[in-house]
Coordinates of C-alpha atoms and ligand atoms in Angstrom, one line a residue:
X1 CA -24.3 25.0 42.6
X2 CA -21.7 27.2 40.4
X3 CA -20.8 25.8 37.3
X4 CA -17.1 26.3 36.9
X5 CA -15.5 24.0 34.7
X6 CA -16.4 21.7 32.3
X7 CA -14.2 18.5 32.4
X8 CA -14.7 15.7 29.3
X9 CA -15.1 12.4 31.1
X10 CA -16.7 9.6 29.8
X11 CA -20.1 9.0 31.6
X12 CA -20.3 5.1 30.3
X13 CA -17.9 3.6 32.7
X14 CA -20.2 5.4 35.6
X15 CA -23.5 4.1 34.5
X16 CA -25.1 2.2 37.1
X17 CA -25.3 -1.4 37.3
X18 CA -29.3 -1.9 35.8
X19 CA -28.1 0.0 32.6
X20 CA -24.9 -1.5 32.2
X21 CA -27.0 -4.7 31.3
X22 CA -28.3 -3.6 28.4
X23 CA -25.8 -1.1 27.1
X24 CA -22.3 -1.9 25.8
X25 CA -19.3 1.1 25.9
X26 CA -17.2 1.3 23.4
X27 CA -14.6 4.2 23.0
X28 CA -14.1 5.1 19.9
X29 CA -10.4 4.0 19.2
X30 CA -10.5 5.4 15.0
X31 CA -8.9 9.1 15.8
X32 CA -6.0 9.2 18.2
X33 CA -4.6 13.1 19.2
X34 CA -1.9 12.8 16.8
X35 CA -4.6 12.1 13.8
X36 CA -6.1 14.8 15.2
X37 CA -2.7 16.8 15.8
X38 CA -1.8 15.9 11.9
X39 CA -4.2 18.6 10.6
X40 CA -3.2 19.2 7.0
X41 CA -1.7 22.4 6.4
X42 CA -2.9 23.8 3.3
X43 CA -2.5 27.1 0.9
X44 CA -5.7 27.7 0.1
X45 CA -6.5 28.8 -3.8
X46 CA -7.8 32.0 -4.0
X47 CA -8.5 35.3 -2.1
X48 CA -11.6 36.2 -4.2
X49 CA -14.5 37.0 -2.0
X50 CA -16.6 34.0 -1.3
X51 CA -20.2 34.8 -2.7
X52 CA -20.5 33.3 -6.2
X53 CA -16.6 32.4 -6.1
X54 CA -16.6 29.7 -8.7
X55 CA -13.7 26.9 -8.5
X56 CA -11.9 26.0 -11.2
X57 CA -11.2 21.9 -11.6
X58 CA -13.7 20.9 -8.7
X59 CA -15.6 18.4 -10.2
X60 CA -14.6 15.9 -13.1
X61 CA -16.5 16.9 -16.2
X62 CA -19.0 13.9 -16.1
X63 CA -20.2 15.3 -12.2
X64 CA -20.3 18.7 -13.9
X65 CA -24.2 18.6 -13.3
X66 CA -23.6 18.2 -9.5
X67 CA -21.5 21.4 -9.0
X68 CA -23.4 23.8 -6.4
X69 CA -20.6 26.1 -6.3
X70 CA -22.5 29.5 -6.0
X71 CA -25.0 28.2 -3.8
X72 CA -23.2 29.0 -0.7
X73 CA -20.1 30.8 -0.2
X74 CA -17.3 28.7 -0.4
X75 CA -14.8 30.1 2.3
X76 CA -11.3 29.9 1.2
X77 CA -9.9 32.4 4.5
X78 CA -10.5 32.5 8.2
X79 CA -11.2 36.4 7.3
X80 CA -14.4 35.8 4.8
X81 CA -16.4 33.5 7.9
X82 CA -18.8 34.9 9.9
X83 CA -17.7 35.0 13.4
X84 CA -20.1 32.2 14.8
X85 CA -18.8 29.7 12.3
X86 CA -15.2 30.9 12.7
X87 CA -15.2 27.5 15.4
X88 CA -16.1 25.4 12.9
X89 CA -14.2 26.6 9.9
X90 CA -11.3 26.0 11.9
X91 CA -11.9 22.5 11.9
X92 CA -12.9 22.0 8.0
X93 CA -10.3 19.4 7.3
X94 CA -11.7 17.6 10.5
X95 CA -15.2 17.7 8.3
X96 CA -13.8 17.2 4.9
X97 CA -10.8 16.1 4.3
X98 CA -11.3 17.4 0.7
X99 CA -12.3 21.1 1.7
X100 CA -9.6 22.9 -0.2
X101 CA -11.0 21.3 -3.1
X102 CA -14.2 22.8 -3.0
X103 CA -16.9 20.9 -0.3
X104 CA -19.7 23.3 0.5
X105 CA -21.4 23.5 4.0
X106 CA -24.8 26.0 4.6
X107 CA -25.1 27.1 8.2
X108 CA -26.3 24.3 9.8
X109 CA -24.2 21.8 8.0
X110 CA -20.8 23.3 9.5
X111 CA -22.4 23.0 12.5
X112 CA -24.0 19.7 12.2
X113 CA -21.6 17.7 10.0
X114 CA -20.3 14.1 11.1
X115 CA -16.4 14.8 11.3
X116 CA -15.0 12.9 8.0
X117 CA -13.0 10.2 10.3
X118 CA -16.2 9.3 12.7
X119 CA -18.1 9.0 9.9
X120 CA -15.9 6.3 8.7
X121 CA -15.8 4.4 11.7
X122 CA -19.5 4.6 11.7
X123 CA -19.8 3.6 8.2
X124 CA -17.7 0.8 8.9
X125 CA -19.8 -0.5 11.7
X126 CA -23.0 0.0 9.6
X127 CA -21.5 -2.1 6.5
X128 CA -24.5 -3.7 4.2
X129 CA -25.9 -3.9 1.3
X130 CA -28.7 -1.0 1.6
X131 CA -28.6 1.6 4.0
X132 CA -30.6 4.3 4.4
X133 CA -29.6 8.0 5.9
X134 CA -32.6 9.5 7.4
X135 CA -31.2 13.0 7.6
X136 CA -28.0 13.7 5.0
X137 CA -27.4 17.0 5.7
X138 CA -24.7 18.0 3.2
X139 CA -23.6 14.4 3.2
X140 CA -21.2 13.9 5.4
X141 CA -22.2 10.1 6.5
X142 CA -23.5 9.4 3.1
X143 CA -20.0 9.8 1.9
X144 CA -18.9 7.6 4.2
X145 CA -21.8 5.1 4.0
X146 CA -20.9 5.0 -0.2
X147 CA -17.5 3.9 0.4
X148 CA -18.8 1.0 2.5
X149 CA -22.2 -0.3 1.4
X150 CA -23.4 -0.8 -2.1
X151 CA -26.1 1.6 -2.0
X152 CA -27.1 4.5 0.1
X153 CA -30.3 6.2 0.2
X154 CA -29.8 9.8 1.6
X155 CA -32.7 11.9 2.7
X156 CA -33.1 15.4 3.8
X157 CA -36.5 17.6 3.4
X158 CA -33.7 20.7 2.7
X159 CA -33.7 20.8 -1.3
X160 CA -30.0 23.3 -0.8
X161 CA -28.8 19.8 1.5
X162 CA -29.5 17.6 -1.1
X163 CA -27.7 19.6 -3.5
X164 CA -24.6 20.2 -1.2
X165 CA -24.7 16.7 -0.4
X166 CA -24.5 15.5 -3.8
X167 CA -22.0 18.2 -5.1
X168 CA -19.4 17.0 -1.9
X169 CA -20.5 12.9 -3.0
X170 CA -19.1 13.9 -6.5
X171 CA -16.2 15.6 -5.5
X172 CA -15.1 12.4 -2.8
X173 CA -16.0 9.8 -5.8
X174 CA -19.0 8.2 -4.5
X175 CA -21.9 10.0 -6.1
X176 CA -23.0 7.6 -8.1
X177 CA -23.6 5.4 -5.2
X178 CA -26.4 7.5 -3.3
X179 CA -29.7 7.9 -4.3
X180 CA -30.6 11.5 -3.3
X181 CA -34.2 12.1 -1.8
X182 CA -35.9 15.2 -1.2
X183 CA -38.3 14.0 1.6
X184 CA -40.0 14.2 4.8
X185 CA -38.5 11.1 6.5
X186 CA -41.2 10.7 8.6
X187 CA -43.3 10.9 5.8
X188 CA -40.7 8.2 3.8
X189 CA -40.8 6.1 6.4
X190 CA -44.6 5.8 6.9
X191 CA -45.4 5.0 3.3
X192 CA -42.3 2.7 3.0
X193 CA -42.9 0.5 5.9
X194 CA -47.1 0.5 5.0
X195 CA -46.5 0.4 1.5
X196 CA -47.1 -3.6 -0.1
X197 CA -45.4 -3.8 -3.9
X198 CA -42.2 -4.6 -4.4
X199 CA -39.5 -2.8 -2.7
X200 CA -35.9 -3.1 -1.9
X201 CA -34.7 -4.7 1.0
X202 CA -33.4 -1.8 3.6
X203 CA -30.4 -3.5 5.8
X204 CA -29.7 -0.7 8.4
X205 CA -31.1 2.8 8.8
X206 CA -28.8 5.8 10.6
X207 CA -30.8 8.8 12.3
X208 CA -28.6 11.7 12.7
X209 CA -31.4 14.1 13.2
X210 CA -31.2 18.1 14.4
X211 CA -30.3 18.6 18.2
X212 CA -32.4 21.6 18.3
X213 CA -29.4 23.8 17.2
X214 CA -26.0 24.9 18.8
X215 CA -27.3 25.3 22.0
X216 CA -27.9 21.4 22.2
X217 CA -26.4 21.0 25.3
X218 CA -28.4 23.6 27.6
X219 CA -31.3 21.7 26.0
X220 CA -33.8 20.2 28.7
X221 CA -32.3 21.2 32.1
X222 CA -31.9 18.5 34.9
X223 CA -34.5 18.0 37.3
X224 CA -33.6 16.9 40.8
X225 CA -30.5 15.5 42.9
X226 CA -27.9 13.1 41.8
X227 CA -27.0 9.9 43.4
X228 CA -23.3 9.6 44.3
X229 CA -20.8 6.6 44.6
X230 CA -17.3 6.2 45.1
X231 CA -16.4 6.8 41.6
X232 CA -15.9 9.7 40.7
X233 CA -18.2 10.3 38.1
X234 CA -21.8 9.5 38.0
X235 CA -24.6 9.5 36.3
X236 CA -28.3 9.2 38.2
X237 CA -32.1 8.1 37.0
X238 CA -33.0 11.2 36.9
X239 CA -31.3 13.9 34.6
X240 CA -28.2 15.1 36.5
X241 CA -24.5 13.7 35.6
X242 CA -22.0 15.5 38.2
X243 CA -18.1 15.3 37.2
X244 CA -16.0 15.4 38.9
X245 CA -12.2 17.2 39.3
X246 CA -9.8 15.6 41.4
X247 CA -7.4 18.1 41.7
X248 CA -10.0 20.8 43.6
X249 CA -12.6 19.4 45.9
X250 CA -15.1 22.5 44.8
X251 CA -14.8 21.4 41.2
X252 CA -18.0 19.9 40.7
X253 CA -19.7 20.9 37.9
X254 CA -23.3 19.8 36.5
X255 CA -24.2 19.3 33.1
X256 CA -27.4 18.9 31.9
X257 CA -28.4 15.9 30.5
X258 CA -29.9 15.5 26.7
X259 CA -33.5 14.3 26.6
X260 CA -34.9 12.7 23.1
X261 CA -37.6 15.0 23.5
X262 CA -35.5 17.6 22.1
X263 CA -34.8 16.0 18.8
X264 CA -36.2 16.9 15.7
X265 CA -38.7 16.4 13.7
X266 CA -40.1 14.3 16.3
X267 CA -39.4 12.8 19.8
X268 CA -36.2 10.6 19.4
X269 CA -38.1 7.6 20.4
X270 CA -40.6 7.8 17.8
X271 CA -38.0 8.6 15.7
X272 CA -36.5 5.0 16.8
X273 CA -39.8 3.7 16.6
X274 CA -40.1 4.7 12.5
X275 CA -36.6 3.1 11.9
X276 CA -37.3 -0.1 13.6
X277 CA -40.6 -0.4 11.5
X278 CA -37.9 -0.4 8.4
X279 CA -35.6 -3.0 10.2
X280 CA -34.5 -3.8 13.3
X281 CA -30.5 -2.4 12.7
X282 CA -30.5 1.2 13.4
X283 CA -27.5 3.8 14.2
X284 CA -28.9 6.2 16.2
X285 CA -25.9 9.7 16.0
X286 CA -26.6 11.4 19.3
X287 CA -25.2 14.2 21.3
X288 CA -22.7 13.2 23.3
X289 CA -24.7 14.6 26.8
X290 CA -27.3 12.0 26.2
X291 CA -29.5 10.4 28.9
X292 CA -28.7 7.1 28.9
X293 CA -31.6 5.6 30.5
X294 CA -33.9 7.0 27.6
X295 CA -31.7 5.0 25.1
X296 CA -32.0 1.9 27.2
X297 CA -35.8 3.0 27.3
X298 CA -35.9 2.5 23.5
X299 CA -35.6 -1.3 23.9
X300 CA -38.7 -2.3 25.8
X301 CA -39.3 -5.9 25.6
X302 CA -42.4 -7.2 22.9
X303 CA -42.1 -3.4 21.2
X304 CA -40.4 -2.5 18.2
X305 CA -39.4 -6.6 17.8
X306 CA -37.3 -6.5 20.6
X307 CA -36.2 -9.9 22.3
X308 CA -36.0 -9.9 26.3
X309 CA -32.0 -9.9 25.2
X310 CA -31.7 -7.2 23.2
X311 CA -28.7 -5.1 23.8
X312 CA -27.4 -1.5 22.5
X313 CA -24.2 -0.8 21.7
X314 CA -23.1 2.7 22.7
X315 CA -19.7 4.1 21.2
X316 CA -18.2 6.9 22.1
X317 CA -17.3 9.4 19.1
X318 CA -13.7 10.9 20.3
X319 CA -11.3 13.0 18.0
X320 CA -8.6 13.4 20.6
X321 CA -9.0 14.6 24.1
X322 CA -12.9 16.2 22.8
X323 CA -15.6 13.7 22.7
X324 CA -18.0 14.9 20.1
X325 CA -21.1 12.7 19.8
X326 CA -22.3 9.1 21.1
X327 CA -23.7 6.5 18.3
X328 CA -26.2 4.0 19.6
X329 CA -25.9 0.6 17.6
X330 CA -29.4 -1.0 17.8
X331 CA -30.0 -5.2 16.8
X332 CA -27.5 -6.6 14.5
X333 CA -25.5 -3.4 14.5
X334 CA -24.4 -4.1 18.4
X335 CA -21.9 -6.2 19.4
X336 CA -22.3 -9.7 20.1
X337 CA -25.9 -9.8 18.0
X338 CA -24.6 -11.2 14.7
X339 CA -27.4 -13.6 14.9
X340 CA -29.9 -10.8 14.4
X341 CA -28.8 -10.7 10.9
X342 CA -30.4 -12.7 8.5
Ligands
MGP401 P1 -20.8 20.5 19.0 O1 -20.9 20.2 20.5 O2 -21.7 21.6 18.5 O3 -19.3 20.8 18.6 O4 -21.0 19.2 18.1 P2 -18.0 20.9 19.4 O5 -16.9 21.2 18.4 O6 -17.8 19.7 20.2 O7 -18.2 22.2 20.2 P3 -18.1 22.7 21.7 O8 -18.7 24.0 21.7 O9 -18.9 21.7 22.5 O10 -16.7 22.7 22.0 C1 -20.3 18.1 18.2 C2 -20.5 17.2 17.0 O11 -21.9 16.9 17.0 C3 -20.3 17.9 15.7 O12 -19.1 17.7 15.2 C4 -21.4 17.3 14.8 O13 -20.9 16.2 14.2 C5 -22.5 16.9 15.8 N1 -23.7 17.7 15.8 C6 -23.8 18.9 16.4 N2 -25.0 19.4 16.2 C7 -25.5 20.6 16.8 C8 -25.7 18.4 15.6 C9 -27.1 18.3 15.2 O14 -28.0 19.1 15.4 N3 -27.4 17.1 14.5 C10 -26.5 16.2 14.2 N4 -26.9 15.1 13.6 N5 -25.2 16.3 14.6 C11 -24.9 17.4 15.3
SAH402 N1 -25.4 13.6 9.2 C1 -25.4 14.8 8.5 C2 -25.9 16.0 9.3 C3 -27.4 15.9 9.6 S1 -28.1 17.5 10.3 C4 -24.0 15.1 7.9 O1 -23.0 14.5 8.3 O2 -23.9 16.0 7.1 C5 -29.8 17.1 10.2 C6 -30.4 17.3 8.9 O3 -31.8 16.9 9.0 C7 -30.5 18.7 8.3 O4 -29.8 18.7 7.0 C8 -32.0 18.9 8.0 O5 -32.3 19.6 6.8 C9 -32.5 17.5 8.0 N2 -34.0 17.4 8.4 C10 -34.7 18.1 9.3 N3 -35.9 17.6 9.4 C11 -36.0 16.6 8.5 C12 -37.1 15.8 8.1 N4 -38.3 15.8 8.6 N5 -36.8 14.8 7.1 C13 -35.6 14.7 6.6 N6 -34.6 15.5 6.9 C14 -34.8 16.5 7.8

């Protein structure tokens, strides 16, 4: 079947009626389209070229040690970005609301960033006392996470990331809440769960791990027919979602569906599995193409301390008409499970 055009549509309100028992929709309702219209129009500083460009007044003296600047280029103009990151340089005061003042992104953090005002929603969902971030990146949830929990552990095995991270922390205020760890989380998260002595008390971990790159969404390709209703939309058991367009009967389009296989470092459910050895509330940042059934899957009764009740919250990340990602909210994180908290 041609592919011919891609219409956004929320899958969640299509999901058949076994998985709509254990999985909640919620829509994002934090960015509206004119929060997204509102982009700030800025001048920015300088028209040096960007390798090496040093800032002046980006950091306040005492975060001195945490400036990267020179590490990557710091792109000031549209006309100093590589073409393939043209897309997301566009959008930098979506990412940062304080990019003009100096936030650095490497490759694969312009392309993997949390947008600044998800972030906050999800940082406001995941509100605690200890939180860890499995997989920083240049920090964009562990900014968030500072302004909302009293400590953050961020962890990325990318030594550049850590620094990145922490130079953006210092520049949004919130560095000295985040403990900064060059690890393997997989690695981290064995010895911390095995490990006996005295630790600190980990309230919810986030997993925002790679995709598999930019290509996420051609990822896994479907594998047989879907199963219509009278909907519209639909999603089936077995890897196909069909949208479709009401104003042309031939607009059907397929999209492939996401499988956790594809994640990285490891299969997303053993992934899940690692967190929920740390605790049982887990944020799980996923792409927004996701097969819904897997994350139902994650929840199996008698594994991973699930309760024959467990549900999982799924929220829809939207910045206007574009919806950009899907975070999974795992036992006291979902809604309606307050008692799972201690
Ligand atoms: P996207 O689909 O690559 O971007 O990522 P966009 O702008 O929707 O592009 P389009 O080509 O589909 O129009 C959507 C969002 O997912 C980004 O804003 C990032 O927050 C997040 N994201 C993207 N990738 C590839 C990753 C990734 O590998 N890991 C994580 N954790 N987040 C990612
Ligand atoms: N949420 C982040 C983006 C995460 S992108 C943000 O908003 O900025 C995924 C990150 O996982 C990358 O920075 C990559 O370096 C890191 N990563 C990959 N494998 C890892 C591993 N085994 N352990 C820890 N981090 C890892």
């Amino acid at each position: 079947m041609a592919r011919k055009k891609q219409k956004q549509t929320s899958l969640l309100a299509s999901l058949p009626q076994e998985l709509r028992l254990s999985l909640t929709a919620v829509k994002s309702a934090a960015i509206t389209e004119d929060e997204v219209e509102a982009e700030p129009q800025r001048d920015e500083p300088d028209e040096r070229p960007a390798k090496r460009r040093k800032l002046d007044t980006i950091l306040p003296l005492s975060y001195e040690k945490y400036d990267a600047t020179g590490l990557v280029p710091f792109y000031a103009n549209a006309n100093q970005v590589p073409n393939h990151l043209k897309k997301y340089f566009a959008q930098r005061y979506r990412l940062f609301s304080r990019y003009s003042e100096g936030c650095l992104l490497d490759e694969e953090g312009w392309y993997s960033v949390t947008p600044e005002r998800i972030a906050d929603q999800i940082a406001e969902r995941c509100r605690c006392d200890t939180i860890i971030d499995a997989f920083c990146g240049v920090g964009g949830n562990a900014i968030a996470f500072a302004k909302t929990c009293e400590r953050v552990i961020a962890i990325d095995n990318s030594p550049v990331k850590l620094a990145l991270a922490r130079h953006n922390a210092a520049l949004y205020g919130v560095v000295d809440r985040i403990d900064f760890v060059l690890a393997d989380f997989v690695q981290f998260a064995k010895a911390l769960s095995s490990s006996t002595g005295r630790k600190r008390k980990i309230d919810v971990v986030f997993l925002s791990p790679p995709w598999g790159g930019v290509n996420y969404q051609s990822l896994s390709p479907s594998k047989s027919t879907p199963n219509l209703d009278s909907a519209g939309s639909h999603i089936t058991n077995n890897g196909l979602a069909f949208i479709q367009d009401n104003d042309a009967e031939e607009d059907w389009v397929q999209s492939n569906e996401y499988g956790l296989a594809n994640l990285k470092p490891l299969h997303g459910k053993e992934l899940f599995n690692l967190a929920r050895r740390i605790t049982p509330h887990v944020a799980f940042f996923l792409p927004r193409n996701q097969d819904l059934q897997e994350v139902s899957d994650l929840v199996t009764m008698g594994q991973n301390g699930a309760s024959e009740t467990e549900k999982i919250e799924v929220e829809e990340e939207w910045m206007g008409n574009k919806l950009k990602a899907l975070t999974c909210y795992f036992g006291g994180l979902a809604e309606g499970q307050d008692h799972l908290w201690p």
